[in-house]
Tab-separated table of N, CA, C and O and ligand atoms in Angstrom:
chain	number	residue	atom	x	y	z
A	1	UNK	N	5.903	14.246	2.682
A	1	UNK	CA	6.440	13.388	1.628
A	1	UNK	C	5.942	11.959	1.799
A	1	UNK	O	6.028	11.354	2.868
A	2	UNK	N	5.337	11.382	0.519
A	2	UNK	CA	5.118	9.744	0.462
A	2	UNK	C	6.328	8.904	0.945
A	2	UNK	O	7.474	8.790	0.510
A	3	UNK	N	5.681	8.360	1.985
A	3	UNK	CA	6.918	7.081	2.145
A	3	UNK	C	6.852	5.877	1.403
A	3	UNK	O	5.843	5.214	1.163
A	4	UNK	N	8.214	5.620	1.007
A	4	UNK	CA	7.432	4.571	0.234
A	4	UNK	C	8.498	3.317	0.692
A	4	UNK	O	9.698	3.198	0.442
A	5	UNK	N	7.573	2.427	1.467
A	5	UNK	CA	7.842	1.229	2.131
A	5	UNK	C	7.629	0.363	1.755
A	5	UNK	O	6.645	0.004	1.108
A	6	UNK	N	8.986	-0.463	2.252
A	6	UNK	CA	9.278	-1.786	0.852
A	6	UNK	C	9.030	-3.015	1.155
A	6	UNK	O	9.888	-3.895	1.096
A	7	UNK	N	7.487	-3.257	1.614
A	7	UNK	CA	7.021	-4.372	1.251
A	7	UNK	C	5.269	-4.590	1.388
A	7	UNK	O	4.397	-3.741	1.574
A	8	UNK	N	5.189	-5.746	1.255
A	8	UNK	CA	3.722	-5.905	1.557
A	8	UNK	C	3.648	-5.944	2.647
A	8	UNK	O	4.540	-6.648	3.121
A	9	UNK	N	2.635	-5.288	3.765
A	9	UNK	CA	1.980	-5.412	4.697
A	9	UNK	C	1.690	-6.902	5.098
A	9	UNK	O	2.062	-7.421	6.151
A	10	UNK	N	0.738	-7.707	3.782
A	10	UNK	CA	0.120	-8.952	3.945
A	10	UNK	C	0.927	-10.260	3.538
A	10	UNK	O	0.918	-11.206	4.327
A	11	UNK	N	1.404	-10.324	2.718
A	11	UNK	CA	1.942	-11.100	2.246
A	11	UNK	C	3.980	-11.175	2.461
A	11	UNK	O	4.603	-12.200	2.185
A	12	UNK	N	4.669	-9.879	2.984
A	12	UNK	CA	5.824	-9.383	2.764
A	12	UNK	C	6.707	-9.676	1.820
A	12	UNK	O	7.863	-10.050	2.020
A	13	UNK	N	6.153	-9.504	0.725
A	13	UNK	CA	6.358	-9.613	-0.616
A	13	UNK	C	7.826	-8.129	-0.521
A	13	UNK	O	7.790	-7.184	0.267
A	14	UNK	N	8.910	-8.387	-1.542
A	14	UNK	CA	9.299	-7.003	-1.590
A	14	UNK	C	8.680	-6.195	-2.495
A	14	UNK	O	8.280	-6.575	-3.596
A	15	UNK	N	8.553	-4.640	-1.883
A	15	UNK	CA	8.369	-3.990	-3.237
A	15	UNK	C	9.332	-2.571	-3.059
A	15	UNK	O	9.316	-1.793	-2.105
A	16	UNK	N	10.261	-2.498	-4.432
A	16	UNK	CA	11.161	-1.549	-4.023
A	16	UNK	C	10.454	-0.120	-4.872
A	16	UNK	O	9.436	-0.173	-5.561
A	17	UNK	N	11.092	0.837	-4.675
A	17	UNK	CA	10.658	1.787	-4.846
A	17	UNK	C	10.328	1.771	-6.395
A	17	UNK	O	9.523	2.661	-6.665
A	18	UNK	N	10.690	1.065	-7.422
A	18	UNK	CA	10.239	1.433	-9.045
A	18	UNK	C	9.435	-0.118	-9.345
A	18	UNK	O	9.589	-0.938	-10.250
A	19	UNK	N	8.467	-0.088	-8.076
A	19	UNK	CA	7.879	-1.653	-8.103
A	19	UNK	C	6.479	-1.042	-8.604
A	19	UNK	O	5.861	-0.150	-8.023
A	20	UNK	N	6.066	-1.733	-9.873
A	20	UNK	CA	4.973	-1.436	-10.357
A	20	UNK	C	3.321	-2.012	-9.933
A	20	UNK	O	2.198	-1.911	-10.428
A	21	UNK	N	3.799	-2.513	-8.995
A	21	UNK	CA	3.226	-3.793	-8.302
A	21	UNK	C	2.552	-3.099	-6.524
A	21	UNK	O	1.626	-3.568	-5.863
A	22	UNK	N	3.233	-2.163	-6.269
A	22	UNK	CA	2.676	-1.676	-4.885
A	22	UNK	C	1.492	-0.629	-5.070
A	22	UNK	O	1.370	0.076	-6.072
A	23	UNK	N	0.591	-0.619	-3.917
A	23	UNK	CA	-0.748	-0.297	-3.699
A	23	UNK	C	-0.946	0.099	-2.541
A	23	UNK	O	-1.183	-0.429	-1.455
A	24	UNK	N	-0.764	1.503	-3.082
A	24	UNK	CA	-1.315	2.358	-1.050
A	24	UNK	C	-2.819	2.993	-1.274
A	24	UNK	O	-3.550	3.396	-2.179
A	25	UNK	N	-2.790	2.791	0.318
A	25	UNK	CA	-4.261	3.901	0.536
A	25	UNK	C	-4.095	5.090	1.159
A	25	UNK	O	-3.087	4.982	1.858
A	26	UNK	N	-4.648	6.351	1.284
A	26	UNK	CA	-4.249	7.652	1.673
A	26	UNK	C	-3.295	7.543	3.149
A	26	UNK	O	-2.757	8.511	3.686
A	27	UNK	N	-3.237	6.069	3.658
A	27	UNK	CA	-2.626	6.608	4.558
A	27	UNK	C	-0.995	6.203	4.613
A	27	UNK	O	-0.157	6.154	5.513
A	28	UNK	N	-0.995	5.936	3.152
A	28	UNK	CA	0.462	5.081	2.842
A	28	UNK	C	0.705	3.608	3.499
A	28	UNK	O	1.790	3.028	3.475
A	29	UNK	N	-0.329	3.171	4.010
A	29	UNK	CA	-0.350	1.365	3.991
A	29	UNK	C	-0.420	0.813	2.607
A	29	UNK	O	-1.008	1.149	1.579
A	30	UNK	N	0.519	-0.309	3.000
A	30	UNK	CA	1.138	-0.398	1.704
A	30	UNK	C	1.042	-1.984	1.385
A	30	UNK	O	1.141	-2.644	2.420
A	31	UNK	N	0.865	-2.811	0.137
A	31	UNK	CA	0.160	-3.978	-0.211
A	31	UNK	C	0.629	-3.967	-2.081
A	31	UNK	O	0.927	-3.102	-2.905
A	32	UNK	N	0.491	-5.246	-2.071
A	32	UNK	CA	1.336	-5.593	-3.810
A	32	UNK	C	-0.240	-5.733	-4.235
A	32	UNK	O	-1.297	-5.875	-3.621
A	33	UNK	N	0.129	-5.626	-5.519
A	33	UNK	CA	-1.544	-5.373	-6.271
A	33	UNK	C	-1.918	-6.946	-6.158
A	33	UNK	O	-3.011	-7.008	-6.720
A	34	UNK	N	-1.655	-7.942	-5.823
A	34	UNK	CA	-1.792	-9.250	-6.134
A	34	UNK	C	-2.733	-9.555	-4.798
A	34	UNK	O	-3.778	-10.190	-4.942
A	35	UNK	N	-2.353	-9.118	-3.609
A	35	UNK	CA	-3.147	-9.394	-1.961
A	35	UNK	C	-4.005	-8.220	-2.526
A	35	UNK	O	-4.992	-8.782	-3.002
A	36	UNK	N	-4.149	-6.694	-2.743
A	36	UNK	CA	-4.969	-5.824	-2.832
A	36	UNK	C	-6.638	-6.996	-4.211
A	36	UNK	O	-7.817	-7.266	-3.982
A	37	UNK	N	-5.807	-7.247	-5.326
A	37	UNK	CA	-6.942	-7.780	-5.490
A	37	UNK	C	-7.662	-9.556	-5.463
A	37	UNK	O	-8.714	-10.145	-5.712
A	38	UNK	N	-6.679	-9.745	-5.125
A	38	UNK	CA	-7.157	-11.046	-4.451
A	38	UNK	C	-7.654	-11.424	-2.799
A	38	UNK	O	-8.647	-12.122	-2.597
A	39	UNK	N	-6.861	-10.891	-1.735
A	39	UNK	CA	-7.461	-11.049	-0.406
A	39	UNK	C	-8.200	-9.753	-0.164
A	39	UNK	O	-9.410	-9.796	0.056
A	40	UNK	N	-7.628	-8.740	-0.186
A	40	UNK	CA	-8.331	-7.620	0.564
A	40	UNK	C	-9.338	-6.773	-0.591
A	40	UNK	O	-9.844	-5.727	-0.184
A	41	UNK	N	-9.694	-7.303	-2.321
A	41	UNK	CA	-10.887	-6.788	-2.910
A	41	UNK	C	-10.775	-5.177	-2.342
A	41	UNK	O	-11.631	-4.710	-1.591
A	42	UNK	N	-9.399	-4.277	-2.894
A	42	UNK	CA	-9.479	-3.338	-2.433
A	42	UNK	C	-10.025	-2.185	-1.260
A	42	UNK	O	-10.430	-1.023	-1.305
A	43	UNK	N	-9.852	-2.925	-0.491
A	43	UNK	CA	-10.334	-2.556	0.929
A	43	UNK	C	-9.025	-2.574	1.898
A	43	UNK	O	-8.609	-3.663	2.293
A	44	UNK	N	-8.218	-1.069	2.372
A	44	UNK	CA	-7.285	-1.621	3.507
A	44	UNK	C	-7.957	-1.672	4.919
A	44	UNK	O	-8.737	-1.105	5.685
A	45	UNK	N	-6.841	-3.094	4.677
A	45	UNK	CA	-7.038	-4.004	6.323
A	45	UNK	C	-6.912	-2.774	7.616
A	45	UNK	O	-7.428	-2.873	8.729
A	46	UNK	N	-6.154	-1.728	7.153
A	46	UNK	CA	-5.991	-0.864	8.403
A	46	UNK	C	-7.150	0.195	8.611
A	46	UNK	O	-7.449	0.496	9.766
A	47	UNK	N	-7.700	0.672	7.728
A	47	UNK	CA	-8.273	2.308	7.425
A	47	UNK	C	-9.779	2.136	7.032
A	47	UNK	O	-10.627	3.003	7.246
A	48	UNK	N	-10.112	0.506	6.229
A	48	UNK	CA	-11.344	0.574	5.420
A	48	UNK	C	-11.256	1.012	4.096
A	48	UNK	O	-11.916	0.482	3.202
A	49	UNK	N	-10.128	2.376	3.819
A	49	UNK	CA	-10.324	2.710	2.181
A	49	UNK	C	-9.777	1.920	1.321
A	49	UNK	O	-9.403	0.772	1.564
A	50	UNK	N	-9.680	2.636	0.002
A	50	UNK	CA	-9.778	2.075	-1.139
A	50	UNK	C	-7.963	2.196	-1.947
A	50	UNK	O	-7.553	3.331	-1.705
A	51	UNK	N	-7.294	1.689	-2.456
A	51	UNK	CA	-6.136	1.827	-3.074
A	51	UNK	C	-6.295	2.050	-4.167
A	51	UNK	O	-7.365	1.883	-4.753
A	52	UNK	N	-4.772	2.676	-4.901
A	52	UNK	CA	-4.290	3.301	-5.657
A	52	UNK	C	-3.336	2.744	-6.077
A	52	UNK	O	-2.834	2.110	-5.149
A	53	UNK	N	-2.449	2.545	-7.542
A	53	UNK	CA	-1.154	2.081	-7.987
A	53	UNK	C	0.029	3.731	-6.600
A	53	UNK	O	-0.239	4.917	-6.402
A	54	UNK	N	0.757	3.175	-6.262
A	54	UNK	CA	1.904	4.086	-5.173
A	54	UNK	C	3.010	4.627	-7.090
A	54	UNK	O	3.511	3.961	-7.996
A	55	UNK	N	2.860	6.317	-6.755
A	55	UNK	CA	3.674	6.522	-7.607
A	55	UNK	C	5.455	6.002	-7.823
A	55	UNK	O	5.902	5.159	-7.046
A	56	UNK	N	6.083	6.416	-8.596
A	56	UNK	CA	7.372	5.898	-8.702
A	56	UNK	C	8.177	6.926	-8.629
A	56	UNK	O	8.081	7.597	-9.657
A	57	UNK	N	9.114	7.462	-7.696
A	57	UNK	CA	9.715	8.346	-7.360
A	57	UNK	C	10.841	8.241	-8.205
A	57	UNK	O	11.539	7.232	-8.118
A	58	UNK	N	11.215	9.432	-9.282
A	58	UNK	CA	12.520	9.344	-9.944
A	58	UNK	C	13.508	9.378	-9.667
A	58	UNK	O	13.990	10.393	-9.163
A	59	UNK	N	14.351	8.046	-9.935
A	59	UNK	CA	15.502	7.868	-9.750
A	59	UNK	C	16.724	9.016	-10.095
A	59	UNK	O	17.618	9.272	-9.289
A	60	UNK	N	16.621	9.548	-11.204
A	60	UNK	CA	17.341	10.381	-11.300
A	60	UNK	C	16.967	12.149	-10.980
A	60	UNK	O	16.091	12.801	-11.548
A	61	UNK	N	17.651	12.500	-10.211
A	61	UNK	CA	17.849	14.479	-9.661
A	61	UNK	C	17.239	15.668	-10.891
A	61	UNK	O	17.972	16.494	-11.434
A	62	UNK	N	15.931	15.539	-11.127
A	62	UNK	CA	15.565	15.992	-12.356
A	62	UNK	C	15.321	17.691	-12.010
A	62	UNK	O	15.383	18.605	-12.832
A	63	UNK	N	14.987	17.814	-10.347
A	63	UNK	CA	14.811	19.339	-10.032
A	63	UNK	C	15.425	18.994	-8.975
A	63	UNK	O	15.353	17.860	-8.502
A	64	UNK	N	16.175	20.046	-8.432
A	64	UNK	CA	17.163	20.509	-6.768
A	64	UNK	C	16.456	19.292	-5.716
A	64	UNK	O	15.280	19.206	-5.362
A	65	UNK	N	17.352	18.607	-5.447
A	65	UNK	CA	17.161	17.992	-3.855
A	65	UNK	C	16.101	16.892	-4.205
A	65	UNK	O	15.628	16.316	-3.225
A	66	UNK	N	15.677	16.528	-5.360
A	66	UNK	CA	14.463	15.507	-5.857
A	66	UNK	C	14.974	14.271	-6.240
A	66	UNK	O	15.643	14.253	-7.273
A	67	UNK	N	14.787	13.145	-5.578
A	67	UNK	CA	15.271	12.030	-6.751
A	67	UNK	C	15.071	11.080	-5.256
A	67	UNK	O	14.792	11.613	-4.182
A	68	UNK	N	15.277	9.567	-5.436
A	68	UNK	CA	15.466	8.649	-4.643
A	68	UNK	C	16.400	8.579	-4.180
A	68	UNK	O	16.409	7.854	-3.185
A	69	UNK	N	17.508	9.134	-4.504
A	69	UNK	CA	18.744	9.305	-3.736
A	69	UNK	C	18.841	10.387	-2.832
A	69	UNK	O	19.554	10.238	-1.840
A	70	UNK	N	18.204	11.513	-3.023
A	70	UNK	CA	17.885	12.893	-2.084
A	70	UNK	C	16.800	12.359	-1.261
A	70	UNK	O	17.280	12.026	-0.177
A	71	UNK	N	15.766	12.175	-1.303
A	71	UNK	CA	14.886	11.610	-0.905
A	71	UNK	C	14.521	9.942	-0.749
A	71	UNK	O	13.532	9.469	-1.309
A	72	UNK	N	15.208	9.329	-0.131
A	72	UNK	CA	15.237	7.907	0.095
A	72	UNK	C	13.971	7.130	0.528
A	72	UNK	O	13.353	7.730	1.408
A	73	UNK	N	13.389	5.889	0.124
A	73	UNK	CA	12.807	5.083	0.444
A	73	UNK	C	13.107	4.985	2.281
A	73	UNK	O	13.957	5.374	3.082
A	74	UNK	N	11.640	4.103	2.290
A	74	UNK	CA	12.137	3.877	3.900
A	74	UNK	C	12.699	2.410	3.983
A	74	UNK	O	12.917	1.592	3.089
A	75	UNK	N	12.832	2.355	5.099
A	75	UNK	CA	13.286	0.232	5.184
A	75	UNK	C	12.903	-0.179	6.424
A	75	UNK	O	13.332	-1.091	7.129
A	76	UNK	N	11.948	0.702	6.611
A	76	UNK	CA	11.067	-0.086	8.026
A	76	UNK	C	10.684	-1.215	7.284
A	76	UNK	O	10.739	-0.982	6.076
A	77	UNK	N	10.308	-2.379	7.569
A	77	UNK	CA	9.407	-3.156	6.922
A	77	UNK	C	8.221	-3.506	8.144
A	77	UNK	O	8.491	-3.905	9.276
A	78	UNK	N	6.831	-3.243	7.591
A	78	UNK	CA	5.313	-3.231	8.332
A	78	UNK	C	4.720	-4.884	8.212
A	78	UNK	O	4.837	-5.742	7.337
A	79	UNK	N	4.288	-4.864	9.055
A	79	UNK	CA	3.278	-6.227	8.970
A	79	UNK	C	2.080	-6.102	9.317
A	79	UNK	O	1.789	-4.938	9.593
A	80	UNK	N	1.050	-7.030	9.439
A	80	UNK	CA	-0.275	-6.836	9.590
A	80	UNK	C	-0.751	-6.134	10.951
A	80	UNK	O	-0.144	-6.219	12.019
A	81	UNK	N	-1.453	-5.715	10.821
A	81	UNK	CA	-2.219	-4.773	12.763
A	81	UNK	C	-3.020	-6.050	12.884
A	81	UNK	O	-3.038	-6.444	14.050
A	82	UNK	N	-3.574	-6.688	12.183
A	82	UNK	CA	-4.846	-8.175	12.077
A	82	UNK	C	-4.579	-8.995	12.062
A	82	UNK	O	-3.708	-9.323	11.256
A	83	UNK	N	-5.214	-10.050	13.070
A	83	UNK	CA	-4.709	-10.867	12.411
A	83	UNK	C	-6.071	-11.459	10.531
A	83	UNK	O	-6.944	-10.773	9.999
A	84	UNK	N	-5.591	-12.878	10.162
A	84	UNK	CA	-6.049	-12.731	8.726
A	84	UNK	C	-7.698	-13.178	8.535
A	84	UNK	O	-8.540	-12.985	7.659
A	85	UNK	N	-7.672	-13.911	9.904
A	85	UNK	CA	-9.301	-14.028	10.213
A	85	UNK	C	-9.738	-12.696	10.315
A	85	UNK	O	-9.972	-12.160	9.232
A	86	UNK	N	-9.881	-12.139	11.142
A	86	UNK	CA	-10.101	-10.824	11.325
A	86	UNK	C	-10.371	-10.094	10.287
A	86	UNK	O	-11.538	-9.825	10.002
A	87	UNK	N	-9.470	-9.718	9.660
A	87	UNK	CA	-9.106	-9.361	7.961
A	87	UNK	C	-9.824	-9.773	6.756
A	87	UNK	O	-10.176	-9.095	5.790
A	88	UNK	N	-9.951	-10.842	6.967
A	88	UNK	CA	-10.934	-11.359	6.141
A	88	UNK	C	-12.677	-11.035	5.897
A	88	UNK	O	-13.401	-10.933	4.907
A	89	UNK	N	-12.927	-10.915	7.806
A	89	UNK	CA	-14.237	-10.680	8.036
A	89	UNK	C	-14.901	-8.913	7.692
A	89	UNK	O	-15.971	-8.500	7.245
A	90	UNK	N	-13.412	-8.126	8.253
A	90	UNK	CA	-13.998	-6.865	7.920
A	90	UNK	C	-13.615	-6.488	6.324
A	90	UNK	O	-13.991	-5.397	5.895
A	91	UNK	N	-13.093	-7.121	5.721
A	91	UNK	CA	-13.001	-6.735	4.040
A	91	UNK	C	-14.323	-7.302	3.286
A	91	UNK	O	-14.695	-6.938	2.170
A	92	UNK	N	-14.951	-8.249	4.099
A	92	UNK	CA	-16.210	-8.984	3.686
A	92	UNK	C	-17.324	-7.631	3.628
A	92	UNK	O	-18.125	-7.218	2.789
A	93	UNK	N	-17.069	-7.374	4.447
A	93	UNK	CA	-17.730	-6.350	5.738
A	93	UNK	C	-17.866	-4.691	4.344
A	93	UNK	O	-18.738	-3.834	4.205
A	94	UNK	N	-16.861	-4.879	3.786
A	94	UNK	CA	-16.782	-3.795	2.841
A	94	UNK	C	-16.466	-3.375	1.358
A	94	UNK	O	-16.297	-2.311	0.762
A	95	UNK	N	-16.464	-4.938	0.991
A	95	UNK	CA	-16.240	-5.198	-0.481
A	95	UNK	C	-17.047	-4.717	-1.256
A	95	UNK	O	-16.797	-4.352	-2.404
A	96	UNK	N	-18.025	-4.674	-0.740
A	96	UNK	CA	-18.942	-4.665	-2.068
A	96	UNK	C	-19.667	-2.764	-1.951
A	96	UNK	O	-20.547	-2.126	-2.529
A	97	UNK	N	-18.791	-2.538	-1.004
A	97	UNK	CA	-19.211	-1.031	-1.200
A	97	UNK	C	-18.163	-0.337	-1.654
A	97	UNK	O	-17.037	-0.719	-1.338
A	98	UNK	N	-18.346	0.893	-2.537
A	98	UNK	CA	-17.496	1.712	-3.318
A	98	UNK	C	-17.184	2.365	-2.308
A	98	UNK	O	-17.879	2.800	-1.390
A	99	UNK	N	-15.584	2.449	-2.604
A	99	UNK	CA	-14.616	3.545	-1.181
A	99	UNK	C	-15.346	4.985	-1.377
A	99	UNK	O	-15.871	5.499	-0.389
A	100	UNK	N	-15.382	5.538	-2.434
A	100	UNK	CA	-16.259	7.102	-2.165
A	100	UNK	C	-17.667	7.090	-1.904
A	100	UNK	O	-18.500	7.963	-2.149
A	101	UNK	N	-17.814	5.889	-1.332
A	101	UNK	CA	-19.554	5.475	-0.300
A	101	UNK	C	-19.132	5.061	1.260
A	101	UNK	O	-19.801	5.035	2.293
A	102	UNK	N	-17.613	4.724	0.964
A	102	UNK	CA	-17.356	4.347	2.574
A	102	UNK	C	-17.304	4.794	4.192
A	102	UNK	O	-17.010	3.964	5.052
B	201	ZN	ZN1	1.088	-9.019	-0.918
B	202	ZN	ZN1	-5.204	2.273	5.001
């Protein structure tokens, strides 16, 4: 199951679970579309790949045991593995190549 963790990585922006605004990469690192396309030019700081809008898990029990209330958000909140120098250099490092070339 997608976790879906409520904030930015980079910025710790909140983003709650019906946030239209969050951006994971396959490995569920997680970033507001605003750092995804302004600092990190779609590239995660952790993995190298490429992001995605993070779906929106329905609030309301539409099939058995399904909903945000059966299935809850997490509330770890994550911060950077980099620091932003760092971060900066390897997103340089991979901007300009397409994630299904990466
Ligand atoms: Zn952010
Ligand atoms: Zn990643």
């Amino acid at each position: 199951m997608l976790q879906l963790r409520p904030n930015c990585e980079y910025c710790d922006k909140d983003l709650p679970p019906a946030s239209t605004e969050a951006r994971i990469c396959t490995y569920e690192c997680t970033f507001c579309a605003t750092c995804v396309e302004t600092v990190l030019h779609n590239v995660c700081p952790n993995c190298g790949g490429g992001f995605v809008p993070r779906p929106i898990r329905p609030a309301t029990e539409r099939r058995p045991g399904l909903s945000l209330a059966k299935r809850p958000a997490s509330t770890k909140r994550i911060g950077l593995s980099y620091d932003k120098n760092e971060i900066a250099d390897f997103v340089k490092s991979l901007r300009d190549v397409r994630p299904e070339d990466r």
